[in-house]
PDB file of C-alpha atoms and ligand atoms in Angstrom:
ATOM      1  CA  MET A   7     -22.751  -1.727 -18.055  1.00  0.00           C
ATOM      2  CA  GLU A   8     -20.078  -4.315 -18.709  1.00  0.00           C
ATOM      3  CA  LYS A   9     -17.788  -4.981 -15.729  1.00  0.00           C
ATOM      4  CA  LYS A  10     -14.587  -3.663 -17.326  1.00  0.00           C
ATOM      5  CA  GLN A  11     -16.302  -0.442 -18.425  1.00  0.00           C
ATOM      6  CA  LEU A  12     -17.725   0.000 -14.944  1.00  0.00           C
ATOM      7  CA  TYR A  13     -14.299  -0.399 -13.339  1.00  0.00           C
ATOM      8  CA  THR A  14     -12.639   1.918 -15.864  1.00  0.00           C
ATOM      9  CA  ALA A  15     -15.161   4.618 -14.955  1.00  0.00           C
ATOM     10  CA  LEU A  16     -14.773   3.848 -11.249  1.00  0.00           C
ATOM     11  CA  LEU A  17     -10.970   4.135 -11.390  1.00  0.00           C
ATOM     12  CA  ASN A  18     -11.211   7.422 -13.271  1.00  0.00           C
ATOM     13  CA  GLU A  19     -13.593   8.783 -10.662  1.00  0.00           C
ATOM     14  CA  ALA A  20     -11.358   7.561  -7.832  1.00  0.00           C
ATOM     15  CA  GLU A  21      -8.373   9.347  -9.421  1.00  0.00           C
ATOM     16  CA  CYS A  22     -10.415  12.564  -9.597  1.00  0.00           C
ATOM     17  CA  LEU A  23     -11.676  12.257  -6.024  1.00  0.00           C
ATOM     18  CA  ILE A  24      -8.242  11.801  -4.496  1.00  0.00           C
ATOM     19  CA  ALA A  25      -6.175  13.992  -6.839  1.00  0.00           C
ATOM     20  CA  GLY A  26      -4.178  16.423  -4.737  1.00  0.00           C
ATOM     21  CA  ILE A  27      -5.523  15.007  -1.462  1.00  0.00           C
ATOM     22  CA  GLU A  28      -2.785  13.455   0.639  1.00  0.00           C
ATOM     23  CA  ASP A  29      -4.979  12.593   3.630  1.00  0.00           C
ATOM     24  CA  PRO A  30      -5.394   8.798   3.830  1.00  0.00           C
ATOM     25  CA  LEU A  31      -8.566   8.823   5.897  1.00  0.00           C
ATOM     26  CA  ALA A  32     -10.310  11.244   3.537  1.00  0.00           C
ATOM     27  CA  ASN A  33      -9.210   9.258   0.486  1.00  0.00           C
ATOM     28  CA  CYS A  34     -10.315   5.941   1.975  1.00  0.00           C
ATOM     29  CA  ALA A  35     -13.650   7.449   3.064  1.00  0.00           C
ATOM     30  CA  ASN A  36     -14.451   8.749  -0.404  1.00  0.00           C
ATOM     31  CA  THR A  37     -13.247   5.518  -2.009  1.00  0.00           C
ATOM     32  CA  ALA A  38     -15.465   3.404   0.277  1.00  0.00           C
ATOM     33  CA  SER A  39     -18.449   5.538  -0.678  1.00  0.00           C
ATOM     34  CA  LEU A  40     -17.585   5.337  -4.381  1.00  0.00           C
ATOM     35  CA  LEU A  41     -17.276   1.546  -4.283  1.00  0.00           C
ATOM     36  CA  TYR A  42     -20.461   1.061  -2.279  1.00  0.00           C
ATOM     37  CA  HIS A  43     -22.534   3.241  -4.570  1.00  0.00           C
ATOM     38  CA  THR A  44     -20.985   2.039  -7.848  1.00  0.00           C
ATOM     39  CA  LEU A  45     -20.505  -1.726  -7.648  1.00  0.00           C
ATOM     40  CA  PRO A  46     -23.649  -3.852  -8.034  1.00  0.00           C
ATOM     41  CA  ASP A  47     -24.543  -6.595  -5.564  1.00  0.00           C
ATOM     42  CA  ILE A  48     -22.379  -5.547  -2.651  1.00  0.00           C
ATOM     43  CA  ASN A  49     -23.419  -4.882   0.947  1.00  0.00           C
ATOM     44  CA  TRP A  50     -20.163  -3.638   2.525  1.00  0.00           C
ATOM     45  CA  ALA A  51     -17.051  -1.827   1.275  1.00  0.00           C
ATOM     46  CA  GLY A  52     -14.331  -0.434   3.481  1.00  0.00           C
ATOM     47  CA  PHE A  53     -10.860  -0.457   4.936  1.00  0.00           C
ATOM     48  CA  TYR A  54      -8.995  -1.952   7.865  1.00  0.00           C
ATOM     49  CA  PHE A  55      -5.655  -0.408   8.878  1.00  0.00           C
ATOM     50  CA  LEU A  56      -2.803  -2.479  10.261  1.00  0.00           C
ATOM     51  CA  LYS A  57      -1.926  -1.275  13.760  1.00  0.00           C
ATOM     52  CA  GLY A  58       0.527  -3.486  15.638  1.00  0.00           C
ATOM     53  CA  ASP A  59      -0.580  -7.103  15.408  1.00  0.00           C
ATOM     54  CA  ARG A  60      -4.175  -6.432  14.430  1.00  0.00           C
ATOM     55  CA  LEU A  61      -6.341  -4.715  11.837  1.00  0.00           C
ATOM     56  CA  VAL A  62      -8.501  -1.805  12.982  1.00  0.00           C
ATOM     57  CA  LEU A  63     -11.694  -0.691  11.262  1.00  0.00           C
ATOM     58  CA  GLY A  64     -11.335   2.348   9.011  1.00  0.00           C
ATOM     59  CA  PRO A  65     -13.732   4.226   6.702  1.00  0.00           C
ATOM     60  CA  PHE A  66     -16.499   2.073   5.238  1.00  0.00           C
ATOM     61  CA  HIS A  67     -20.034   1.979   3.867  1.00  0.00           C
ATOM     62  CA  GLY A  68     -22.460  -0.701   5.014  1.00  0.00           C
ATOM     63  CA  LYS A  69     -23.592  -2.030   8.357  1.00  0.00           C
ATOM     64  CA  PRO A  70     -21.454  -1.510  11.477  1.00  0.00           C
ATOM     65  CA  ALA A  71     -18.573  -4.006  11.499  1.00  0.00           C
ATOM     66  CA  CYS A  72     -16.168  -5.615  13.953  1.00  0.00           C
ATOM     67  CA  VAL A  73     -13.484  -3.118  14.982  1.00  0.00           C
ATOM     68  CA  TYR A  74     -10.489  -5.376  15.605  1.00  0.00           C
ATOM     69  CA  ILE A  75      -9.315  -8.327  13.490  1.00  0.00           C
ATOM     70  CA  PRO A  76      -6.146 -10.114  14.698  1.00  0.00           C
ATOM     71  CA  LEU A  77      -3.537 -10.773  11.995  1.00  0.00           C
ATOM     72  CA  GLY A  78      -4.114 -14.224  10.542  1.00  0.00           C
ATOM     73  CA  LYS A  79      -7.813 -14.274  11.509  1.00  0.00           C
ATOM     74  CA  GLY A  80     -10.783 -14.035   9.175  1.00  0.00           C
ATOM     75  CA  VAL A  81     -10.500 -13.268   5.484  1.00  0.00           C
ATOM     76  CA  CYS A  82      -9.006  -9.832   6.175  1.00  0.00           C
ATOM     77  CA  GLY A  83      -6.369 -11.009   8.634  1.00  0.00           C
ATOM     78  CA  THR A  84      -5.429 -13.905   6.345  1.00  0.00           C
ATOM     79  CA  ALA A  85      -5.035 -11.636   3.295  1.00  0.00           C
ATOM     80  CA  ALA A  86      -2.916  -9.248   5.370  1.00  0.00           C
ATOM     81  CA  VAL A  87      -0.572 -12.001   6.617  1.00  0.00           C
ATOM     82  CA  ARG A  88      -0.237 -13.550   3.157  1.00  0.00           C
ATOM     83  CA  ASN A  89       0.165 -10.104   1.541  1.00  0.00           C
ATOM     84  CA  GLU A  90      -2.084 -11.230  -1.305  1.00  0.00           C
ATOM     85  CA  THR A  91      -5.593 -10.692  -2.625  1.00  0.00           C
ATOM     86  CA  LEU A  92      -8.110 -13.248  -1.344  1.00  0.00           C
ATOM     87  CA  THR A  93     -11.280 -13.978  -3.282  1.00  0.00           C
ATOM     88  CA  VAL A  94     -13.734 -16.083  -1.263  1.00  0.00           C
ATOM     89  CA  PRO A  95     -16.648 -17.370  -3.389  1.00  0.00           C
ATOM     90  CA  ASP A  96     -18.565 -18.708  -0.363  1.00  0.00           C
ATOM     91  CA  VAL A  97     -17.727 -17.267   3.041  1.00  0.00           C
ATOM     92  CA  HIS A  98     -19.486 -20.168   4.784  1.00  0.00           C
ATOM     93  CA  ALA A  99     -16.784 -22.438   3.369  1.00  0.00           C
ATOM     94  CA  PHE A 100     -13.898 -20.238   4.627  1.00  0.00           C
ATOM     95  CA  PRO A 101     -12.644 -21.493   7.994  1.00  0.00           C
ATOM     96  CA  GLY A 102     -12.553 -18.629  10.495  1.00  0.00           C
ATOM     97  CA  HIS A 103     -14.592 -16.199   8.409  1.00  0.00           C
ATOM     98  CA  ILE A 104     -15.758 -13.318  10.604  1.00  0.00           C
ATOM     99  CA  ALA A 105     -19.422 -12.562   9.899  1.00  0.00           C
ATOM    100  CA  CYS A 106     -20.167  -8.872  10.381  1.00  0.00           C
ATOM    101  CA  ASP A 107     -23.330  -8.869   8.292  1.00  0.00           C
ATOM    102  CA  ALA A 108     -25.245 -12.156   8.177  1.00  0.00           C
ATOM    103  CA  LEU A 109     -26.250 -11.318   4.596  1.00  0.00           C
ATOM    104  CA  SER A 110     -22.655 -11.532   3.315  1.00  0.00           C
ATOM    105  CA  ARG A 111     -22.057 -14.642   1.176  1.00  0.00           C
ATOM    106  CA  SER A 112     -18.883 -13.825  -0.765  1.00  0.00           C
ATOM    107  CA  GLU A 113     -15.956 -11.510  -0.160  1.00  0.00           C
ATOM    108  CA  ILE A 114     -12.783 -10.055  -1.665  1.00  0.00           C
ATOM    109  CA  VAL A 115      -9.903  -8.575   0.318  1.00  0.00           C
ATOM    110  CA  ILE A 116      -7.066  -6.627  -1.296  1.00  0.00           C
ATOM    111  CA  PRO A 117      -3.881  -5.629   0.552  1.00  0.00           C
ATOM    112  CA  LEU A 118      -2.748  -2.010   0.404  1.00  0.00           C
ATOM    113  CA  ARG A 119       1.009  -1.640   0.639  1.00  0.00           C
ATOM    114  CA  HIS A 120       3.727   0.843   1.481  1.00  0.00           C
ATOM    115  CA  LYS A 121       7.143  -0.140   0.108  1.00  0.00           C
ATOM    116  CA  GLY A 122       5.818  -3.665  -0.383  1.00  0.00           C
ATOM    117  CA  ALA A 123       4.602  -4.145   3.197  1.00  0.00           C
ATOM    118  CA  VAL A 124       0.895  -4.388   4.037  1.00  0.00           C
ATOM    119  CA  VAL A 125      -0.438  -1.281   5.802  1.00  0.00           C
ATOM    120  CA  ALA A 126      -4.175  -1.809   5.278  1.00  0.00           C
ATOM    121  CA  VAL A 127      -6.708  -3.956   3.452  1.00  0.00           C
ATOM    122  CA  LEU A 128      -9.696  -3.105   1.293  1.00  0.00           C
ATOM    123  CA  ASP A 129     -12.621  -5.430   2.066  1.00  0.00           C
ATOM    124  CA  ILE A 130     -15.759  -5.819  -0.057  1.00  0.00           C
ATOM    125  CA  ASP A 131     -18.675  -8.121   0.786  1.00  0.00           C
ATOM    126  CA  SER A 132     -21.558  -9.333  -1.343  1.00  0.00           C
ATOM    127  CA  PRO A 133     -24.858 -11.045  -0.549  1.00  0.00           C
ATOM    128  CA  LYS A 134     -24.326 -13.180  -3.690  1.00  0.00           C
ATOM    129  CA  VAL A 135     -22.237 -16.363  -3.724  1.00  0.00           C
ATOM    130  CA  GLY A 136     -19.332 -16.100  -6.193  1.00  0.00           C
ATOM    131  CA  ARG A 137     -19.781 -12.360  -6.750  1.00  0.00           C
ATOM    132  CA  PHE A 138     -16.053 -11.605  -7.260  1.00  0.00           C
ATOM    133  CA  ASP A 139     -13.743 -12.905 -10.008  1.00  0.00           C
ATOM    134  CA  ASP A 140     -10.287 -12.232 -11.431  1.00  0.00           C
ATOM    135  CA  THR A 141     -11.537  -9.089 -13.196  1.00  0.00           C
ATOM    136  CA  ASP A 142     -12.685  -7.619  -9.876  1.00  0.00           C
ATOM    137  CA  ALA A 143      -9.360  -8.594  -8.287  1.00  0.00           C
ATOM    138  CA  SER A 144      -7.295  -7.012 -11.047  1.00  0.00           C
ATOM    139  CA  TYR A 145      -9.142  -3.663 -11.081  1.00  0.00           C
ATOM    140  CA  LEU A 146      -9.360  -3.462  -7.290  1.00  0.00           C
ATOM    141  CA  GLU A 147      -5.606  -4.086  -7.058  1.00  0.00           C
ATOM    142  CA  ARG A 148      -5.120  -1.132  -9.405  1.00  0.00           C
ATOM    143  CA  LEU A 149      -7.357   0.935  -7.118  1.00  0.00           C
ATOM    144  CA  ALA A 150      -5.238  -0.140  -4.143  1.00  0.00           C
ATOM    145  CA  SER A 151      -2.114   1.059  -5.988  1.00  0.00           C
ATOM    146  CA  ILE A 152      -3.711   4.432  -6.718  1.00  0.00           C
ATOM    147  CA  LEU A 153      -4.534   4.851  -3.026  1.00  0.00           C
ATOM    148  CA  SER A 154      -1.044   3.817  -1.980  1.00  0.00           C
ATOM    149  CA  GLU A 155       0.472   6.399  -4.317  1.00  0.00           C
ATOM    150  CA  HIS A 156      -1.407   9.036  -2.330  1.00  0.00           C
ATOM    151  CA  GLY A 157       0.144   8.241   1.025  1.00  0.00           C
ATOM    152  CA  LEU A 158      -1.730   5.490   2.763  1.00  0.00           C
ATOM    153  CA  ILE A 159       0.059   5.552   6.087  1.00  0.00           C
ATOM    154  CA  PRO A 160      -2.368   7.084   8.600  1.00  0.00           C
ATOM    155  CA  ALA A 161      -0.749   9.892  10.579  1.00  0.00           C
TER     156      ALA A 161
HETATM  157  N1  SME B  26     -15.583 -10.880   6.919  1.00  0.00           N
HETATM  158  C1  SME B  26     -14.360 -10.242   7.344  1.00  0.00           C
HETATM  159  C2  SME B  26     -14.601  -9.316   8.513  1.00  0.00           C
HETATM  160  C3  SME B  26     -14.893  -7.919   8.130  1.00  0.00           C
HETATM  161  S1  SME B  26     -16.470  -7.696   7.609  1.00  0.00           S
HETATM  162  O1  SME B  26     -16.756  -8.541   6.455  1.00  0.00           O
HETATM  163  C4  SME B  26     -16.765  -6.123   7.265  1.00  0.00           C
HETATM  164  C5  SME B  26     -13.318 -11.279   7.667  1.00  0.00           C
HETATM  165  O2  SME B  26     -13.618 -12.477   7.738  1.00  0.00           O
HETATM  166  O3  SME B  26     -12.162 -10.902   7.868  1.00  0.00           O
END
């Protein structure tokens, strides 16, 4: 299936899964599963929540990952501090990349916001170099907005 069609279907399914559910952990858990089982060529999909001055591992699919990421560290901590999506075509070329799965070769991290401030990030890894492009970024940012509309602040 063409990438835009795949994301359109994925966003529709995400809307259905989280409709009427205001529990952020449940919504992130189902979204991580949906991403992992829908997107081709990925090996990790999940969330980190901002707690104090670090990110803490949330719901995900893939191999076990590092639990704490200080703000400003790694791809996730850098995206959180900059409050912007980061697309990394080759993680080996990203200074300070935190390798949770040695198979990961490219990565995209999307901030999730409440009233404009970062409260979490969505992180997706791929074993393929250059797996993520502007189309991925644009649809995943829409997904992040959908999640934020359903109350992303963990209780
Ligand atoms: N690679 C990330 C760490 C999280 S794992 O990929 C799941 C980073 O550099 O922030």
